[in-house]
Amino acid sequence: MRAEDSWKSICSAKKAAQFAAIPSQWIINIPPETETNILGVPAHCGLLSKRELEITETIDVALLLERLHSMEWSSVEVTTAFYKRAIVAQQLTNCLTEIFVDRALKRARELDDILIKTGKPVGPLHGLPISLKDQFTMKGLETVMGVSTPFVSYQERTHFFFEGYVSWVGKDADTDCVLVELLNECGAVPFVRTNVPQTLMWGETHNHVFGRTTNPYNRKLTPGGSSGGEGALLAMKGSPLGIGTDIAGSLRIPSAFCGLYTLRPSYERLPYCGAVNALEGQESISSVLGPMANSMSGVKIFTKAIMDAKPWKKDPLVLRKEWSESEYRLENHGGGTRLCFAIMWDNGVVRPHPPLERAMKMTKAALEAAGHKVIDWESHRHLEIYKNAETIFVADGGHDYHVQCELSGEPLITTMLPEDETHPSGLSEPFVKTLVGEASHLSAYDLWQLQKEKRDLRKSHLDHWERTVSRTGTGRPVDAIISPAVAYTAVPHGLNTFVENKVAEIRSTPLYATHSIMHAASSR
């Protein structure tokens, strides 16, 4: 069998197994492709009962948990309702990877029994179904996007495979990652896993195994990436709370494109241990995990629950810093009564499109009406920051990507453009390639110089922020910077990302997203 036939047959078999995991009675009639906005399909497809629609339309996670803990709704019926809606979302947007209905319902049933017998919830997330990006390994399940492994030698590591590659199909994880362990301790019900792009390092969501994920607001547009499966699922209200990851926009981009709330936390606040990643061992710029939801309550409840679980006892990189309600209530920022915000209208490189500018003007007006002060942010060394980050991302010259692809023979995806649809580009080559140049495998010394430069840039940016004390009138530097997560709204497939064909130079990450690498989202 030719290598091409081999990897393609593996992908076909995996997709067939995924479809077989869907209960036959949950299959719906798919609307024609001309119906681009499919947000209303769950309410009209006939699969969900009136009560199930009420459950899944309850976007306030605090209210969901209240009804679960009071036993007004059982975990089984809540999990079933969201599972049905998730399967509808899958049929419409291709947002899921792993489907394990029986396992999730068994977990929900156990939680119901405990609550009935003891009268006490297992934890703060008792009975709540939670979706997970396909980086978070669960014992006994395949993790096609990666595998959780104990420490092994470099030679042994060549037998393990990472994000969005064909090679890991058919291999179950031996353990739960730390996040899944803590979710179980908190009483949650992990119930689906969601799609990601090959290599993870894209602002869209497509791979050879599961295919392309679409945006439910308009299926001709991308939901973003790399947490695009979560974005599409949550926009369809197929999950009350999802967990994604972010290194250069992977939480923020899909949340912006799909109308969601998210938090891209600072480094090492939430436990990443055991979750898999692209570019394993690259620690110059850390990826982080964070919540995505249709309500702010979901963001807070998840973050507090995980911090209260003392994740530093299971993940040695997590800071030993407990949740602080006083910090949440902004006691060090005047108690939140008269804050000073800085708006980044333009970072000096990319100008936001009119809808984003309009949103920022609306935000400014609302803040001023509430008694806060708003000043203009003076951009500071953004192009240098962007070049530094993107050069670090390709420090191996694309070696990691090619090694993983060669294991199965699958080709490296070098464009997110659909094969049957192209869009004109105003650039002769991606801007990132113009800025960084031809990617090459850097020496350790060269990487050290980039890390030193990054450290200096962070110090420079901190000093720039602190100097705003002279403009705020509060006696403090600006309390937060407001900027778009992305400089534009959702775009047609293939137009949010681009890579150089020879060595998979990193996609052209929106500069607004990359900028926060330097200040670790402390303003969010």
XYZ file of C-alpha atoms in Angstrom:
524
model
C 0.000 0.000 0.000
C 1.298 3.437 -0.873
C 2.060 5.784 2.048
C -0.645 8.158 0.809
C -3.221 5.376 0.798
C -2.107 4.304 4.284
C -2.554 7.632 6.066
C -5.748 8.368 4.195
C -7.223 5.019 5.169
C -6.347 5.683 8.817
C -8.163 9.014 8.648
C -11.198 7.474 6.954
C -11.417 4.720 9.552
C -11.173 7.217 12.414
C -13.933 9.398 10.976
C -16.126 6.326 10.474
C -15.557 5.285 14.088
C -16.409 8.793 15.250
C -19.700 8.727 13.325
C -20.500 5.276 14.707
C -20.172 6.691 18.246
C -23.195 8.932 17.621
C -26.496 7.329 18.717
C -28.471 6.715 15.529
C -31.558 8.420 16.946
C -29.535 11.643 17.305
C -28.860 11.971 13.564
C -30.674 14.989 12.116
C -31.484 16.257 8.645
C -28.709 18.637 7.664
C -29.823 21.961 6.160
C -28.449 22.829 2.704
C -25.104 24.602 2.412
C -26.924 27.735 1.311
C -28.206 28.041 4.892
C -25.057 29.561 6.308
C -26.293 30.625 9.769
C -27.331 27.454 11.558
C -27.600 28.723 15.146
C -31.341 28.113 15.150
C -31.190 24.477 14.037
C -31.045 22.913 17.541
C -34.372 24.518 18.480
C -36.116 23.322 15.314
C -34.521 20.002 14.391
C -36.838 18.012 16.678
C -34.120 16.200 18.613
C -34.210 18.187 21.859
C -37.286 18.246 24.112
C -38.687 21.491 25.493
C -36.939 20.810 28.812
C -33.642 20.000 27.084
C -33.865 23.252 25.154
C -34.476 25.111 28.416
C -31.401 23.460 29.948
C -29.102 24.177 27.018
C -30.368 27.744 26.622
C -29.350 28.417 30.237
C -26.031 30.069 29.505
C -25.385 31.322 33.056
C -23.129 28.630 34.524
C -23.873 29.822 38.057
C -27.580 29.191 37.500
C -26.904 25.780 35.956
C -24.871 24.751 38.983
C -27.510 26.066 41.350
C -30.134 23.870 39.710
C -27.798 20.879 39.653
C -26.861 21.222 43.327
C -30.503 21.668 44.380
C -31.406 18.559 42.342
C -33.946 20.567 40.320
C -32.048 19.163 37.341
C -30.079 15.921 37.487
C -26.618 15.619 36.018
C -27.866 12.855 33.736
C -30.520 15.036 32.151
C -28.203 18.069 31.891
C -25.408 15.974 30.365
C -27.858 14.286 27.985
C -29.295 17.628 26.892
C -25.887 19.152 26.176
C -24.695 15.928 24.529
C -27.618 15.990 22.120
C -26.934 19.618 21.292
C -23.212 18.913 20.914
C -23.999 16.147 18.429
C -26.223 18.558 16.497
C -23.319 21.029 16.492
C -20.984 18.291 15.267
C -23.236 17.443 12.339
C -23.428 21.115 11.368
C -19.915 22.449 12.071
C -17.623 19.397 12.514
C -16.441 20.637 15.905
C -15.822 17.391 17.831
C -13.092 14.754 17.943
C -13.832 12.208 20.696
C -17.457 11.198 21.394
C -18.055 8.970 24.451
C -21.721 9.159 25.389
C -21.943 6.083 27.650
C -18.848 7.006 29.628
C -20.074 10.561 30.268
C -23.576 9.452 31.278
C -22.131 6.835 33.625
C -20.112 9.561 35.326
C -23.204 11.804 35.552
C -25.264 8.982 37.044
C -22.625 8.333 39.712
C -22.653 12.007 40.686
C -26.449 12.025 40.935
C -26.345 8.981 43.202
C -23.784 10.603 45.505
C -25.850 13.782 45.789
C -29.036 11.818 46.540
C -27.329 9.677 49.192
C -25.268 12.358 50.937
C -27.133 15.552 50.171
C -23.785 17.146 49.343
C -22.270 17.936 45.936
C -18.903 16.364 45.161
C -17.372 19.756 44.435
C -18.007 23.238 43.047
C -18.561 21.905 39.498
C -20.814 19.034 40.582
C -22.716 17.506 37.679
C -21.636 20.116 35.106
C -20.728 18.774 31.642
C -17.501 20.362 30.379
C -15.987 20.125 26.900
C -12.231 19.885 26.393
C -9.947 20.855 23.561
C -8.287 17.754 22.154
C -5.063 18.334 24.042
C -6.381 17.228 27.427
C -5.795 13.512 27.729
C -8.292 11.197 29.393
C -7.358 7.686 30.451
C -8.666 5.037 28.090
C -9.479 7.434 25.270
C -7.564 8.169 22.119
C -5.973 11.564 21.940
C -5.438 11.935 18.225
C -4.136 15.443 18.775
C -1.506 14.127 21.168
C -0.727 11.707 23.985
C 0.014 12.098 27.671
C 3.247 10.287 28.529
C 5.603 10.050 31.474
C 9.118 11.410 31.106
C 11.033 9.431 28.524
C 14.329 9.786 26.718
C 14.739 11.745 23.518
C 14.989 8.484 21.570
C 11.775 7.187 23.120
C 10.011 10.489 22.465
C 10.255 9.807 18.730
C 7.544 7.200 19.239
C 5.014 9.767 20.485
C 3.045 12.090 18.278
C 1.539 15.492 18.612
C -1.106 17.936 17.558
C -3.329 17.190 14.596
C -1.194 14.386 13.160
C -2.422 11.029 11.858
C 0.164 8.995 13.751
C -1.599 8.762 17.093
C -4.850 7.264 15.829
C -5.597 4.027 17.700
C -3.511 4.720 20.802
C -5.284 5.285 24.118
C -3.933 7.540 26.847
C -2.638 5.745 29.945
C -3.503 8.544 32.383
C -5.614 11.637 32.813
C -3.858 14.961 32.500
C -3.812 17.064 35.686
C -6.658 19.295 34.531
C -8.949 16.303 34.013
C -7.948 14.938 37.432
C -8.948 18.224 39.045
C -12.176 18.504 37.056
C -13.151 15.069 38.342
C -12.289 16.086 41.904
C -14.475 19.173 41.445
C -17.406 17.000 40.357
C -17.441 17.916 36.661
C -18.453 15.638 33.790
C -15.944 15.805 30.902
C -18.202 14.837 27.993
C -16.666 15.657 24.584
C -13.361 16.709 23.101
C -13.056 19.272 20.347
C -11.219 19.815 17.096
C -7.883 21.574 16.552
C -5.658 22.324 13.535
C -2.701 20.198 12.513
C 0.352 21.403 14.526
C -1.928 23.657 16.659
C -0.085 26.706 15.348
C -2.914 28.116 13.260
C -5.682 30.645 13.762
C -8.119 28.294 12.013
C -9.197 24.697 12.622
C -8.516 21.945 10.094
C -6.542 18.692 10.050
C -6.347 15.541 7.933
C -7.999 13.302 10.534
C -11.207 15.148 11.358
C -11.361 17.833 8.684
C -12.457 21.461 8.856
C -14.520 23.138 11.565
C -16.897 25.911 10.468
C -18.412 28.933 12.193
C -22.106 28.457 13.093
C -22.806 32.159 12.556
C -21.776 31.635 8.930
C -20.434 28.273 7.798
C -18.426 29.940 5.061
C -16.319 31.600 7.752
C -13.721 30.162 10.121
C -14.439 29.860 13.863
C -10.780 30.694 14.438
C -8.195 28.537 16.122
C -6.527 26.740 17.492
C -9.382 26.239 19.975
C -11.829 26.498 17.061
C -13.729 23.324 17.887
C -14.536 24.767 21.296
C -15.530 28.079 19.724
C -18.016 26.481 17.318
C -19.434 24.103 19.944
C -20.009 26.848 22.516
C -21.514 29.204 19.943
C -24.047 26.427 19.231
C -24.650 26.140 23.007
C -23.564 22.537 22.781
C -21.539 22.937 25.980
C -22.007 25.180 29.006
C -18.260 25.538 29.564
C -15.247 24.627 27.458
C -11.511 24.563 28.063
C -9.033 25.644 25.412
C -5.413 26.734 25.259
C -3.576 29.820 24.024
C -0.021 30.734 23.122
C -0.621 33.496 20.576
C -4.382 33.930 20.408
C -5.841 30.410 20.433
C -8.430 31.221 23.108
C -8.963 34.831 22.108
C -9.362 34.392 18.348
C -12.167 31.764 18.426
C -13.873 33.578 21.303
C -13.863 36.789 19.276
C -15.041 35.059 16.097
C -17.779 33.105 17.928
C -19.066 35.692 20.411
C -17.774 34.138 23.638
C -16.169 35.116 26.933
C -12.693 33.826 27.718
C -9.664 34.372 29.922
C -6.135 33.994 28.645
C -4.467 33.780 32.078
C -0.893 34.643 32.931
C 1.775 31.980 32.695
C 1.611 28.989 35.055
C -1.615 29.910 36.868
C -3.594 26.861 35.670
C -2.253 23.290 35.339
C -1.018 22.246 31.881
C 0.834 19.154 33.118
C -0.048 16.014 31.175
C -1.775 17.919 28.390
C -0.004 17.604 25.065
C 1.234 20.387 22.862
C 2.961 21.208 19.627
C 6.641 22.139 19.799
C 7.084 20.147 23.006
C 10.059 21.516 24.926
C 9.707 25.055 23.586
C 9.554 27.004 26.823
C 10.592 30.472 25.701
C 6.913 31.407 25.357
C 4.503 29.303 27.376
C 1.107 28.123 26.259
C -1.659 28.443 28.841
C -5.115 26.943 29.282
C -8.280 28.864 29.957
C -12.091 28.719 30.006
C -14.487 29.647 27.198
C -18.171 30.233 27.880
C -21.318 32.120 26.938
C -21.297 33.855 30.327
C -18.787 35.650 32.510
C -19.930 33.512 35.426
C -18.523 30.447 33.672
C -15.099 32.062 33.342
C -14.915 32.979 37.027
C -16.400 29.752 38.380
C -13.988 27.535 36.448
C -10.913 29.595 37.286
C -11.746 29.790 40.983
C -12.627 26.094 41.198
C -9.300 25.008 39.709
C -7.260 27.431 41.822
C -9.112 26.351 44.969
C -8.134 22.755 44.125
C -4.470 23.711 44.746
C -3.152 22.679 41.315
C 0.452 23.335 42.393
C 0.284 20.049 44.289
C -0.039 18.171 40.985
C 1.749 20.449 38.515
C 5.195 21.675 39.626
C 5.074 24.676 37.279
C 1.883 26.198 38.684
C 2.441 29.194 40.957
C 1.479 28.625 44.567
C -1.031 31.467 44.588
C -4.569 30.967 45.801
C -7.671 32.653 44.429
C -7.975 36.154 45.886
C -11.493 37.557 46.121
C -10.096 40.956 47.127
C -8.000 41.091 43.955
C -11.013 39.997 41.932
C -12.940 42.923 43.433
C -10.080 45.278 42.442
C -9.255 46.448 45.950
C -5.781 47.450 44.738
C -7.366 49.442 41.930
C -9.527 51.832 43.885
C -12.113 49.178 44.552
C -13.192 49.441 40.943
C -15.013 52.729 41.517
C -12.902 55.025 39.351
C -10.580 53.170 37.051
C -8.426 54.448 34.234
C -8.374 52.419 31.028
C -6.141 52.860 28.001
C -7.554 52.001 24.587
C -5.222 50.728 21.886
C -6.901 52.123 18.786
C -4.030 51.100 16.553
C -0.845 49.241 17.451
C 1.179 51.007 14.778
C 1.293 47.950 12.526
C -2.258 46.654 12.023
C -5.290 48.930 12.086
C -8.534 47.340 13.321
C -11.381 47.108 10.831
C -14.388 49.465 11.238
C -16.565 47.018 13.259
C -13.805 46.688 15.851
C -13.233 50.427 15.964
C -16.960 50.931 16.472
C -16.963 48.421 19.328
C -14.079 50.206 21.035
C -15.878 53.551 20.739
C -18.985 51.981 22.314
C -16.816 50.564 25.094
C -15.187 53.920 25.746
C -18.554 55.667 25.943
C -19.927 53.055 28.354
C -16.892 53.272 30.641
C -16.983 57.063 30.747
C -20.720 56.996 31.456
C -19.957 54.723 34.411
C -17.510 57.286 35.825
C -14.229 55.800 34.620
C -11.464 57.596 32.756
C -10.294 56.450 29.320
C -7.040 57.536 27.677
C -5.305 56.544 24.462
C -2.635 53.853 24.703
C 0.652 54.848 23.125
C 1.909 51.801 21.230
C 5.341 50.608 22.236
C 7.714 48.436 20.165
C 4.956 46.168 18.840
C 6.751 45.185 15.665
C 9.841 44.187 17.636
C 7.691 42.122 19.991
C 5.974 40.389 17.084
C 9.228 39.606 15.270
C 10.816 38.228 18.423
C 7.889 35.919 19.193
C 7.496 34.630 15.659
C 11.239 33.962 15.327
C 11.160 31.932 18.541
C 8.220 29.885 17.230
C 10.220 28.795 14.157
C 13.564 28.384 15.907
C 13.686 24.726 14.848
C 13.165 25.612 11.184
C 9.992 23.500 11.055
C 11.827 20.325 12.108
C 9.206 19.254 14.659
C 6.382 19.420 12.117
C 8.218 17.452 9.452
C 9.377 14.738 11.848
C 5.818 14.101 12.989
C 4.357 14.105 9.475
C 6.988 11.702 8.190
C 5.926 9.097 10.757
C 2.649 8.492 8.935
C 3.435 9.932 5.526
C 0.723 12.576 5.793
C 1.553 15.920 4.171
C 2.144 19.023 6.222
C -0.761 21.424 5.823
C 0.656 24.655 4.433
C -2.536 26.603 3.782
C -5.984 26.679 5.328
C -7.607 27.611 2.017
C -10.232 25.051 0.935
C -9.189 23.124 -2.172
C -12.297 24.184 -4.078
C -12.229 27.835 -3.063
C -9.514 30.471 -3.227
C -9.415 34.092 -2.212
C -7.086 36.782 -3.558
C -4.359 38.038 -1.258
C -2.981 41.541 -1.295
C 0.471 40.289 -0.251
C 3.021 38.541 -2.427
C 4.052 36.569 0.662
C 2.925 36.425 4.296
C 4.043 39.455 6.273
C 5.590 37.226 8.915
C 7.918 35.747 6.294
C 8.905 39.228 5.150
C 9.608 40.189 8.750
C 11.366 37.053 9.988
C 12.941 35.865 6.734
C 13.520 32.268 5.740
C 13.108 30.054 8.786
C 16.195 28.094 9.755
C 17.186 25.735 12.540
C 18.822 28.092 15.027
C 21.677 27.205 17.326
C 21.202 27.134 21.092
C 23.202 30.349 21.301
C 20.953 32.084 18.764
C 17.880 31.036 20.742
C 19.441 32.370 23.928
C 19.851 35.754 22.247
C 16.167 35.754 21.300
C 15.237 34.908 24.879
C 17.409 37.744 26.148
C 15.792 40.103 23.662
C 12.349 38.971 24.836
C 13.296 39.619 28.448
C 14.486 43.123 27.555
C 11.314 43.821 25.584
C 9.154 42.754 28.517
C 11.066 45.059 30.853
C 10.738 47.915 28.370
C 7.003 47.322 28.060
C 6.554 47.191 31.851
C 8.379 50.504 32.245
C 6.232 52.017 29.483
C 3.092 50.867 31.308
C 4.297 52.204 34.669
C 5.018 55.635 33.149
C 1.321 56.089 32.394
C 0.905 57.117 36.054
C 1.564 60.653 34.873
C -1.546 60.574 32.654
C -4.177 58.669 34.645
C -5.076 61.065 37.455
C -5.593 58.097 39.827
C -2.108 57.881 41.304
C -1.748 54.511 39.566
C -0.633 53.455 36.098
C -3.494 52.512 33.760
C -5.545 49.739 35.306
C -6.041 47.879 32.019
C -5.446 48.106 28.294
C -8.411 47.557 26.001
C -7.794 46.317 22.477
C -9.388 43.950 19.982
C -8.474 40.294 20.370
C -8.129 40.253 16.584
C -8.059 43.212 14.206
C -11.072 41.969 12.227
C -14.225 39.896 12.521
C -14.463 36.257 11.364
C -13.088 35.740 7.848
C -13.602 33.158 5.073
C -11.722 29.884 5.487
C -8.053 30.250 4.702
C -7.793 33.984 5.277
C -6.855 34.054 8.958
C -3.641 32.104 8.521
C -0.850 31.413 6.083
C 2.439 29.516 6.211
C 5.531 29.292 4.084
C 5.425 26.113 2.034
C 8.920 24.726 2.621
C 9.378 24.713 6.370
C 5.919 25.515 7.741
C 6.819 28.973 8.941
C 4.313 29.955 11.599
C 1.041 31.426 10.427
C 0.708 35.190 10.370
C -0.632 35.614 13.880
C -2.661 38.801 14.388
C -0.362 41.281 16.069
C -2.992 42.186 18.643
C -3.001 38.613 19.901
C 0.784 38.225 19.833
C 1.305 41.445 21.764
C -0.129 40.000 24.955
C 2.622 37.391 25.044
C 4.723 40.142 26.553
C 2.418 41.164 29.360
C 0.696 37.798 29.878
C -2.805 39.200 29.645
C -2.453 41.016 32.953
C -4.852 43.647 31.661
C -7.695 41.276 30.929
